[in-house]
GROMACS .gro file of C-alpha atoms in nm:
model
  370
    1MET     CA    1  -0.219   1.979  -1.290
    2SER     CA    2  -0.409   1.749  -1.524
    3ASN     CA    3  -0.777   1.677  -1.473
    4TRP     CA    4  -0.742   1.310  -1.571
    5VAL     CA    5  -0.582   0.999  -1.425
    6LEU     CA    6  -0.521   0.682  -1.626
    7HIS     CA    7  -0.502   0.346  -1.451
    8LEU     CA    8  -0.313   0.076  -1.638
    9ASP     CA    9  -0.361  -0.286  -1.530
   10MET     CA   10  -0.200  -0.570  -1.725
   11ASP     CA   11  -0.436  -0.864  -1.784
   12SER     CA   12  -0.337  -1.184  -1.595
   13TYR     CA   13   0.017  -1.059  -1.627
   14PHE     CA   14   0.242  -1.349  -1.529
   15ALA     CA   15   0.018  -1.603  -1.701
   16SER     CA   16   0.006  -1.396  -2.020
   17ILE     CA   17   0.385  -1.373  -2.029
   18GLU     CA   18   0.417  -1.749  -1.989
   19CYS     CA   19   0.174  -1.799  -2.277
   20GLN     CA   20   0.394  -1.574  -2.487
   21ILE     CA   21   0.681  -1.819  -2.458
   22ARG     CA   22   0.457  -2.129  -2.447
   23PRO     CA   23   0.194  -2.073  -2.719
   24GLN     CA   24   0.059  -2.425  -2.662
   25LEU     CA   25  -0.094  -2.295  -2.335
   26LEU     CA   26  -0.298  -2.020  -2.498
   27LYS     CA   27  -0.621  -2.221  -2.515
   28LYS     CA   28  -0.569  -2.423  -2.198
   29PRO     CA   29  -0.632  -2.343  -1.831
   30MET     CA   30  -0.300  -2.246  -1.678
   31ALA     CA   31  -0.167  -2.065  -1.375
   32VAL     CA   32   0.162  -1.942  -1.238
   33GLY     CA   33   0.236  -2.077  -0.893
   34GLY     CA   34   0.401  -2.343  -0.681
   35ALA     CA   35   0.374  -2.716  -0.741
   36GLY     CA   36   0.060  -2.891  -0.626
   37ASP     CA   37   0.246  -3.123  -0.391
   38SER     CA   38   0.403  -2.834  -0.200
   39ARG     CA   39   0.280  -2.535  -0.003
   40GLY     CA   40   0.271  -2.337  -0.324
   41VAL     CA   41   0.003  -2.080  -0.399
   42ILE     CA   42  -0.131  -1.938  -0.722
   43CYS     CA   43   0.021  -1.603  -0.824
   44THR     CA   44  -0.210  -1.551  -1.120
   45ALA     CA   45  -0.429  -1.757  -1.351
   46ASN     CA   46  -0.544  -1.708  -1.706
   47TYR     CA   47  -0.910  -1.637  -1.767
   48LEU     CA   48  -0.989  -1.993  -1.871
   49ALA     CA   49  -0.853  -2.123  -1.540
   50ARG     CA   50  -1.053  -1.858  -1.355
   51SER     CA   51  -1.370  -2.006  -1.500
   52TYR     CA   52  -1.292  -2.315  -1.285
   53GLY     CA   53  -1.259  -2.103  -0.971
   54VAL     CA   54  -0.879  -2.078  -0.978
   55HIS     CA   55  -0.753  -1.740  -0.862
   56ALA     CA   56  -0.455  -1.564  -0.705
   57GLY     CA   57  -0.394  -1.667  -0.344
   58LEU     CA   58  -0.555  -2.011  -0.385
   59SER     CA   59  -0.332  -2.301  -0.283
   60SER     CA   60  -0.189  -2.490  -0.578
   61ARG     CA   61  -0.326  -2.811  -0.431
   62GLU     CA   62  -0.679  -2.670  -0.428
   63ALA     CA   63  -0.630  -2.537  -0.783
   64LEU     CA   64  -0.558  -2.890  -0.902
   65LYS     CA   65  -0.873  -3.014  -0.730
   66ARG     CA   66  -1.087  -2.753  -0.902
   67CYS     CA   67  -0.919  -2.796  -1.239
   68PRO     CA   68  -0.728  -3.128  -1.259
   69HIS     CA   69  -0.601  -3.057  -1.612
   70ILE     CA   70  -0.458  -2.713  -1.527
   71SER     CA   71  -0.096  -2.642  -1.624
   72LEU     CA   72   0.101  -2.504  -1.328
   73ILE     CA   73   0.407  -2.301  -1.427
   74PRO     CA   74   0.667  -2.199  -1.166
   75PRO     CA   75   0.720  -1.821  -1.139
   76ASN     CA   76   1.003  -1.663  -1.337
   77MET     CA   77   1.040  -1.320  -1.176
   78LYS     CA   78   1.342  -1.227  -1.385
   79LEU     CA   79   1.135  -1.271  -1.701
   80TYR     CA   80   0.841  -1.076  -1.559
   81ARG     CA   81   1.066  -0.787  -1.457
   82PHE     CA   82   1.208  -0.779  -1.811
   83TYR     CA   83   0.858  -0.725  -1.953
   84THR     CA   84   0.780  -0.467  -1.685
   85GLN     CA   85   1.088  -0.269  -1.784
   86LYS     CA   86   0.965  -0.262  -2.142
   87ILE     CA   87   0.623  -0.138  -2.035
   88PHE     CA   88   0.759   0.134  -1.811
   89ARG     CA   89   0.997   0.255  -2.078
   90LEU     CA   90   0.685   0.330  -2.281
   91ILE     CA   91   0.515   0.501  -1.986
   92LYS     CA   92   0.815   0.729  -1.939
   93GLU     CA   93   0.783   0.834  -2.303
   94TRP     CA   94   0.417   0.926  -2.253
   95VAL     CA   95   0.410   1.106  -1.919
   96THR     CA   96   0.636   1.256  -1.654
   97GLU     CA   97   0.416   1.178  -1.352
   98TYR     CA   98   0.321   0.820  -1.273
   99GLU     CA   99   0.288   0.586  -0.975
  100THR     CA  100   0.367   0.216  -0.996
  101LEU     CA  101   0.192  -0.059  -0.802
  102GLY     CA  102   0.392  -0.379  -0.831
  103LEU     CA  103   0.504  -0.513  -1.168
  104ASP     CA  104   0.178  -0.487  -1.359
  105GLU     CA  105  -0.011  -0.178  -1.252
  106ALA     CA  106   0.034   0.198  -1.262
  107TYR     CA  107  -0.143   0.533  -1.236
  108LEU     CA  108  -0.053   0.799  -1.492
  109ILE     CA  109  -0.124   1.172  -1.486
  110ILE     CA  110  -0.248   1.248  -1.838
  111PRO     CA  111  -0.114   1.582  -1.963
  112HIS     CA  112  -0.282   1.843  -2.182
  113PHE     CA  113  -0.647   1.738  -2.145
  114SER     CA  114  -0.898   1.975  -1.986
  115ALA     CA  115  -1.184   1.883  -1.755
  116ASN     CA  116  -1.419   1.943  -2.049
  117GLU     CA  117  -1.234   1.702  -2.278
  118ASN     CA  118  -1.456   1.503  -2.511
  119ILE     CA  119  -1.502   1.145  -2.385
  120GLU     CA  120  -1.428   1.006  -2.732
  121THR     CA  121  -1.087   1.178  -2.726
  122LEU     CA  122  -1.007   1.014  -2.391
  123ILE     CA  123  -1.112   0.673  -2.521
  124GLN     CA  124  -0.894   0.720  -2.828
  125TYR     CA  125  -0.599   0.812  -2.603
  126ALA     CA  126  -0.647   0.492  -2.403
  127GLN     CA  127  -0.675   0.285  -2.721
  128GLU     CA  128  -0.346   0.426  -2.848
  129LYS     CA  129  -0.164   0.333  -2.526
  130GLN     CA  130  -0.321  -0.012  -2.513
  131LYS     CA  131  -0.216  -0.077  -2.873
  132ALA     CA  132   0.138   0.051  -2.813
  133ILE     CA  133   0.188  -0.189  -2.522
  134TYR     CA  134   0.055  -0.481  -2.725
  135GLN     CA  135   0.277  -0.401  -3.023
  136ASP     CA  136   0.586  -0.380  -2.802
  137THR     CA  137   0.519  -0.677  -2.573
  138GLY     CA  138   0.240  -0.890  -2.719
  139LEU     CA  139   0.049  -0.840  -2.394
  140TRP     CA  140  -0.287  -0.678  -2.332
  141ALA     CA  141  -0.372  -0.420  -2.070
  142SER     CA  142  -0.703  -0.294  -1.939
  143ILE     CA  143  -0.714   0.084  -1.911
  144GLY     CA  144  -0.943   0.310  -1.714
  145ILE     CA  145  -0.957   0.689  -1.715
  146GLY     CA  146  -1.126   0.910  -1.460
  147PRO     CA  147  -1.087   1.240  -1.277
  148ASN     CA  148  -0.916   1.065  -0.984
  149LYS     CA  149  -0.742   0.743  -0.879
  150PHE     CA  150  -1.055   0.573  -0.745
  151LEU     CA  151  -1.258   0.616  -1.061
  152ALA     CA  152  -0.965   0.540  -1.292
  153LYS     CA  153  -0.898   0.208  -1.118
  154LEU     CA  154  -1.267   0.120  -1.111
  155ALA     CA  155  -1.286   0.196  -1.483
  156SER     CA  156  -0.992  -0.034  -1.562
  157GLU     CA  157  -1.173  -0.320  -1.387
  158TRP     CA  158  -1.503  -0.253  -1.566
  159ASN     CA  159  -1.448  -0.444  -1.890
  160LYS     CA  160  -1.156  -0.679  -1.823
  161PRO     CA  161  -0.977  -0.826  -2.010
  162ARG     CA  162  -0.860  -0.586  -2.284
  163GLY     CA  163  -1.106  -0.331  -2.150
  164ILE     CA  164  -1.119   0.045  -2.192
  165LYS     CA  165  -1.354   0.260  -1.988
  166VAL     CA  166  -1.380   0.631  -1.909
  167PHE     CA  167  -1.579   0.779  -1.622
  168HIS     CA  168  -1.657   1.141  -1.709
  169PRO     CA  169  -1.830   1.357  -1.445
  170GLN     CA  170  -1.993   1.569  -1.717
  171VAL     CA  171  -2.131   1.262  -1.895
  172HIS     CA  172  -2.203   1.009  -1.622
  173ASP     CA  173  -2.408   1.024  -1.302
  174LEU     CA  174  -2.127   0.886  -1.087
  175GLY     CA  175  -2.336   0.844  -0.774
  176GLU     CA  176  -2.588   0.636  -0.966
  177ILE     CA  177  -2.316   0.422  -1.128
  178LEU     CA  178  -2.143   0.358  -0.795
  179ALA     CA  179  -2.455   0.289  -0.586
  180PRO     CA  180  -2.510  -0.083  -0.671
  181LEU     CA  181  -2.143  -0.180  -0.642
  182PRO     CA  182  -2.027  -0.387  -0.342
  183LEU     CA  183  -1.810  -0.219  -0.081
  184LYS     CA  184  -1.500  -0.412  -0.188
  185TYR     CA  185  -1.452  -0.156  -0.466
  186ILE     CA  186  -1.383   0.122  -0.215
  187PRO     CA  187  -1.008   0.146  -0.148
  188GLY     CA  188  -0.902   0.066   0.206
  189ILE     CA  189  -1.204  -0.138   0.317
  190GLY     CA  190  -1.056  -0.458   0.453
  191THR     CA  191  -1.218  -0.778   0.573
  192LYS     CA  192  -1.282  -0.661   0.931
  193THR     CA  193  -1.430  -0.325   0.835
  194ASN     CA  194  -1.638  -0.488   0.564
  195GLN     CA  195  -1.778  -0.733   0.822
  196ARG     CA  196  -1.870  -0.448   1.057
  197PHE     CA  197  -2.049  -0.273   0.773
  198PHE     CA  198  -2.223  -0.598   0.679
  199ASP     CA  199  -2.343  -0.647   1.036
  200LEU     CA  200  -2.504  -0.302   1.015
  201GLY     CA  201  -2.671  -0.383   0.685
  202LEU     CA  202  -2.426  -0.180   0.475
  203ARG     CA  203  -2.342  -0.387   0.170
  204THR     CA  204  -2.313  -0.150  -0.126
  205ILE     CA  205  -2.166   0.189  -0.206
  206GLY     CA  206  -2.522   0.314  -0.223
  207ASP     CA  207  -2.561   0.218   0.144
  208ILE     CA  208  -2.257   0.435   0.222
  209GLN     CA  209  -2.417   0.721   0.030
  210ARG     CA  210  -2.736   0.693   0.237
  211VAL     CA  211  -2.607   0.613   0.586
  212SER     CA  212  -2.557   0.899   0.830
  213PHE     CA  213  -2.216   1.048   0.885
  214MET     CA  214  -2.246   0.976   1.258
  215THR     CA  215  -2.288   0.604   1.191
  216LEU     CA  216  -1.978   0.595   0.972
  217ASN     CA  217  -1.788   0.801   1.228
  218SER     CA  218  -1.869   0.546   1.499
  219ILE     CA  219  -1.720   0.267   1.285
  220THR     CA  220  -1.419   0.427   1.119
  221GLY     CA  221  -1.346   0.757   1.292
  222GLN     CA  222  -1.406   1.107   1.163
  223GLN     CA  223  -1.137   1.136   0.895
  224ARG     CA  224  -1.215   0.801   0.734
  225ALA     CA  225  -1.589   0.874   0.750
  226TYR     CA  226  -1.533   1.192   0.546
  227GLU     CA  227  -1.325   0.991   0.296
  228LEU     CA  228  -1.593   0.723   0.263
  229LYS     CA  229  -1.868   0.976   0.207
  230ASN     CA  230  -1.659   1.137  -0.067
  231LEU     CA  231  -1.563   0.806  -0.229
  232GLY     CA  232  -1.927   0.704  -0.232
  233LEU     CA  233  -1.989   1.000  -0.459
  234GLY     CA  234  -1.680   0.940  -0.674
  235ILE     CA  235  -1.464   1.203  -0.503
  236ASP     CA  236  -1.105   1.101  -0.425
  237HIS     CA  237  -0.840   1.348  -0.307
  238ARG     CA  238  -0.548   1.104  -0.315
  239LYS     CA  239  -0.263   1.219  -0.537
  240VAL     CA  240  -0.062   1.016  -0.786
  241GLN     CA  241   0.251   0.979  -0.577
  242GLY     CA  242   0.527   0.955  -0.836
  243GLN     CA  243   0.837   0.743  -0.797
  244ARG     CA  244   0.993   0.732  -0.452
  245PRO     CA  245   1.239   0.473  -0.322
  246GLY     CA  246   1.090   0.219  -0.085
  247LEU     CA  247   1.158   0.249   0.286
  248SER     CA  248   1.249  -0.116   0.327
  249LEU     CA  249   1.399  -0.411   0.143
  250GLY     CA  250   1.380  -0.778   0.234
  251HIS     CA  251   1.378  -1.140   0.125
  252GLU     CA  252   1.181  -1.444   0.241
  253ASN     CA  253   1.236  -1.817   0.200
  254THR     CA  254   0.936  -2.051   0.218
  255TYR     CA  255   1.021  -2.415   0.293
  256LEU     CA  256   0.860  -2.737   0.177
  257GLN     CA  257   0.880  -2.887   0.526
  258ASP     CA  258   0.851  -2.759   0.879
  259TYR     CA  259   1.167  -2.663   1.066
  260SER     CA  260   1.259  -2.594   1.427
  261ALA     CA  261   1.531  -2.387   1.595
  262HIS     CA  262   1.767  -2.682   1.547
  263HIS     CA  263   1.765  -2.620   1.171
  264THR     CA  264   1.799  -2.240   1.176
  265PRO     CA  265   2.183  -2.234   1.164
  266GLN     CA  266   2.175  -2.427   0.837
  267LEU     CA  267   1.908  -2.196   0.685
  268ILE     CA  268   2.051  -1.855   0.774
  269PRO     CA  269   2.341  -1.845   0.522
  270ASP     CA  270   2.117  -1.900   0.218
  271LEU     CA  271   1.857  -1.650   0.343
  272TYR     CA  272   2.127  -1.391   0.405
  273GLN     CA  273   2.287  -1.443   0.063
  274SER     CA  274   1.954  -1.414  -0.118
  275PHE     CA  275   1.884  -1.090   0.066
  276LEU     CA  276   2.234  -0.963  -0.010
  277ASN     CA  277   2.187  -1.030  -0.382
  278ARG     CA  278   1.875  -0.811  -0.381
  279PHE     CA  279   2.044  -0.538  -0.181
  280HIS     CA  280   2.336  -0.509  -0.423
  281SER     CA  281   2.131  -0.549  -0.741
  282LYS     CA  282   2.025  -0.182  -0.742
  283ASP     CA  283   2.261   0.107  -0.680
  284HIS     CA  284   1.999   0.327  -0.517
  285TYR     CA  285   1.963   0.077  -0.232
  286LYS     CA  286   2.332   0.105  -0.151
  287GLU     CA  287   2.319   0.486  -0.149
  288ARG     CA  288   2.076   0.500   0.143
  289GLY     CA  289   2.142   0.475   0.513
  290ILE     CA  290   2.032   0.158   0.693
  291ALA     CA  291   1.808   0.239   0.988
  292GLY     CA  292   1.742  -0.108   1.130
  293LEU     CA  293   1.692  -0.481   1.085
  294HIS     CA  294   1.362  -0.663   1.030
  295LEU     CA  295   1.317  -1.039   1.087
  296LYS     CA  296   1.013  -1.254   1.018
  297ILE     CA  297   0.897  -1.608   1.098
  298LYS     CA  298   0.577  -1.775   0.977
  299PHE     CA  299   0.484  -2.074   1.190
  300LYS     CA  300   0.304  -2.398   1.106
  301ASP     CA  301  -0.030  -2.246   1.208
  302PHE     CA  302   0.027  -1.971   0.945
  303LYS     CA  303   0.065  -1.702   1.211
  304THR     CA  304   0.341  -1.454   1.131
  305HIS     CA  305   0.561  -1.282   1.387
  306THR     CA  306   0.822  -1.015   1.330
  307LEU     CA  307   1.106  -0.845   1.510
  308ASP     CA  308   1.246  -0.496   1.444
  309CYS     CA  309   1.572  -0.397   1.605
  310PRO     CA  310   1.888  -0.190   1.549
  311LEU     CA  311   2.148  -0.331   1.311
  312ASP     CA  312   2.483  -0.420   1.468
  313SER     CA  313   2.784  -0.247   1.315
  314TYR     CA  314   2.961  -0.570   1.210
  315LEU     CA  315   2.647  -0.709   1.043
  316LYS     CA  316   2.596  -0.376   0.867
  317GLU     CA  317   2.954  -0.383   0.742
  318ASP     CA  318   2.906  -0.732   0.598
  319MET     CA  319   2.593  -0.619   0.414
  320VAL     CA  320   2.733  -0.295   0.277
  321ASN     CA  321   3.059  -0.457   0.166
  322ASN     CA  322   2.879  -0.753   0.003
  323ARG     CA  323   3.065  -1.022   0.191
  324PRO     CA  324   2.968  -1.348   0.362
  325LEU     CA  325   2.861  -1.347   0.724
  326ARG     CA  326   3.146  -1.329   0.971
  327GLU     CA  327   3.115  -1.526   1.292
  328ASN     CA  328   2.990  -1.229   1.496
  329SER     CA  329   2.731  -1.143   1.231
  330PHE     CA  330   2.612  -1.501   1.202
  331ASN     CA  331   2.582  -1.542   1.578
  332ARG     CA  332   2.384  -1.220   1.607
  333LEU     CA  333   2.133  -1.326   1.341
  334LEU     CA  334   2.099  -1.668   1.498
  335GLU     CA  335   2.041  -1.512   1.841
  336LEU     CA  336   1.767  -1.284   1.707
  337PHE     CA  337   1.591  -1.562   1.517
  338ASP     CA  338   1.611  -1.788   1.825
  339ASN     CA  339   1.461  -1.514   2.042
  340LEU     CA  340   1.172  -1.481   1.800
  341TYR     CA  341   1.131  -1.859   1.767
  342TYR     CA  342   1.129  -1.943   2.138
  343LYS     CA  343   0.858  -1.690   2.212
  344PHE     CA  344   0.620  -1.930   2.035
  345ASN     CA  345   0.823  -2.253   2.017
  346GLN     CA  346   0.654  -2.432   1.729
  347PRO     CA  347   0.766  -2.549   1.383
  348TYR     CA  348   0.804  -2.280   1.118
  349ARG     CA  349   0.776  -2.278   0.740
  350LEU     CA  350   0.913  -1.934   0.646
  351LEU     CA  351   1.207  -1.717   0.743
  352GLY     CA  352   1.253  -1.361   0.627
  353MET     CA  353   1.502  -1.084   0.684
  354GLY     CA  354   1.526  -0.727   0.565
  355ILE     CA  355   1.633  -0.375   0.646
  356ARG     CA  356   1.467  -0.039   0.691
  357PHE     CA  357   1.620   0.268   0.528
  358HIS     CA  358   1.655   0.625   0.645
  359GLN     CA  359   1.432   0.854   0.444
  360VAL     CA  360   1.721   1.075   0.329
  361LYS     CA  361   2.008   0.968   0.107
  362VAL     CA  362   2.361   0.963   0.240
  363SER     CA  363   2.698   0.922   0.075
  364GLU     CA  364   2.846   0.575   0.041
  365ASP     CA  365   3.133   0.676   0.271
  366GLN     CA  366   2.882   0.742   0.549
  367LEU     CA  367   2.699   0.410   0.529
  368CYS     CA  368   2.897   0.227   0.794
  369LEU     CA  369   2.875   0.526   1.028
  370LEU     CA  370   2.496   0.547   1.045
   0.00000   0.00000   0.00000
């Protein structure tokens, strides 16, 4: 087992790719996201746009208010996946153990280096990988190296963009480095937990270092309290997970206007076909048993509600055999969406459907029998 983890994080990934094919945008504020006159949101923004307060998750309309001269580019996921494939082909040449997080981020287990490895050697290793990615794609990555996932990810964020940072326990006083950082840097601290900490006067990692275990235990429970105490000192026992197939697959359609149950019959066929295209785009999805159906509606008030249920045999057959919805399948989907809709009975702006997989693979001949 290696003593070092590398965290690779591509810099403003989607925006950087778009600038590759549109060089005229390189010195202008730009973002990838929906149009400003729709319900679009920003996926990512280049660093110039970020200086105006534009960031991922911001509505496109608000982005235009903050930066009226921003260029908004619609997402091109096919293009982004193409670049991701190139990057991960390189990663597979470098290491055998890695964990991906979306299209633009990964943890790598670095082989061959000891715990006593010289920090300059680790920096040189990161520089070589950063340069290799740039030469192959024209895109920059920020790279962090540390003895665990927490410190590696923190290091990759330290000097963005194009940053390289190594946290070495034999060189750095990790507790002292971590102490002034806000709690948002600790993995798993969400908005609610952060607010509870804030109410108790806990605002930095140093506060977590100093607070009693009993206080943490009262907020998070015993196991999480142990984890937080460790993380506050730079100790992280999480493993790089490697590549495992996801346990679910789905597709969502967001609409430019609000719809009611009256419109659902016209929207189901396109949603189903888009989902089906995803399902049959990768062979490993088709080799796994379908455990159940997942439906989702997001209403006008932005509240999301979901429904999980068994998958009827005729609907499963349509999915597995890549064919249009038969009448029975269509009626079943419509019934389930209507049941979910009429629980709340208000206009909606998003429909989603997906499936959950069994955790073990089965033969293709067995699929319709599960």
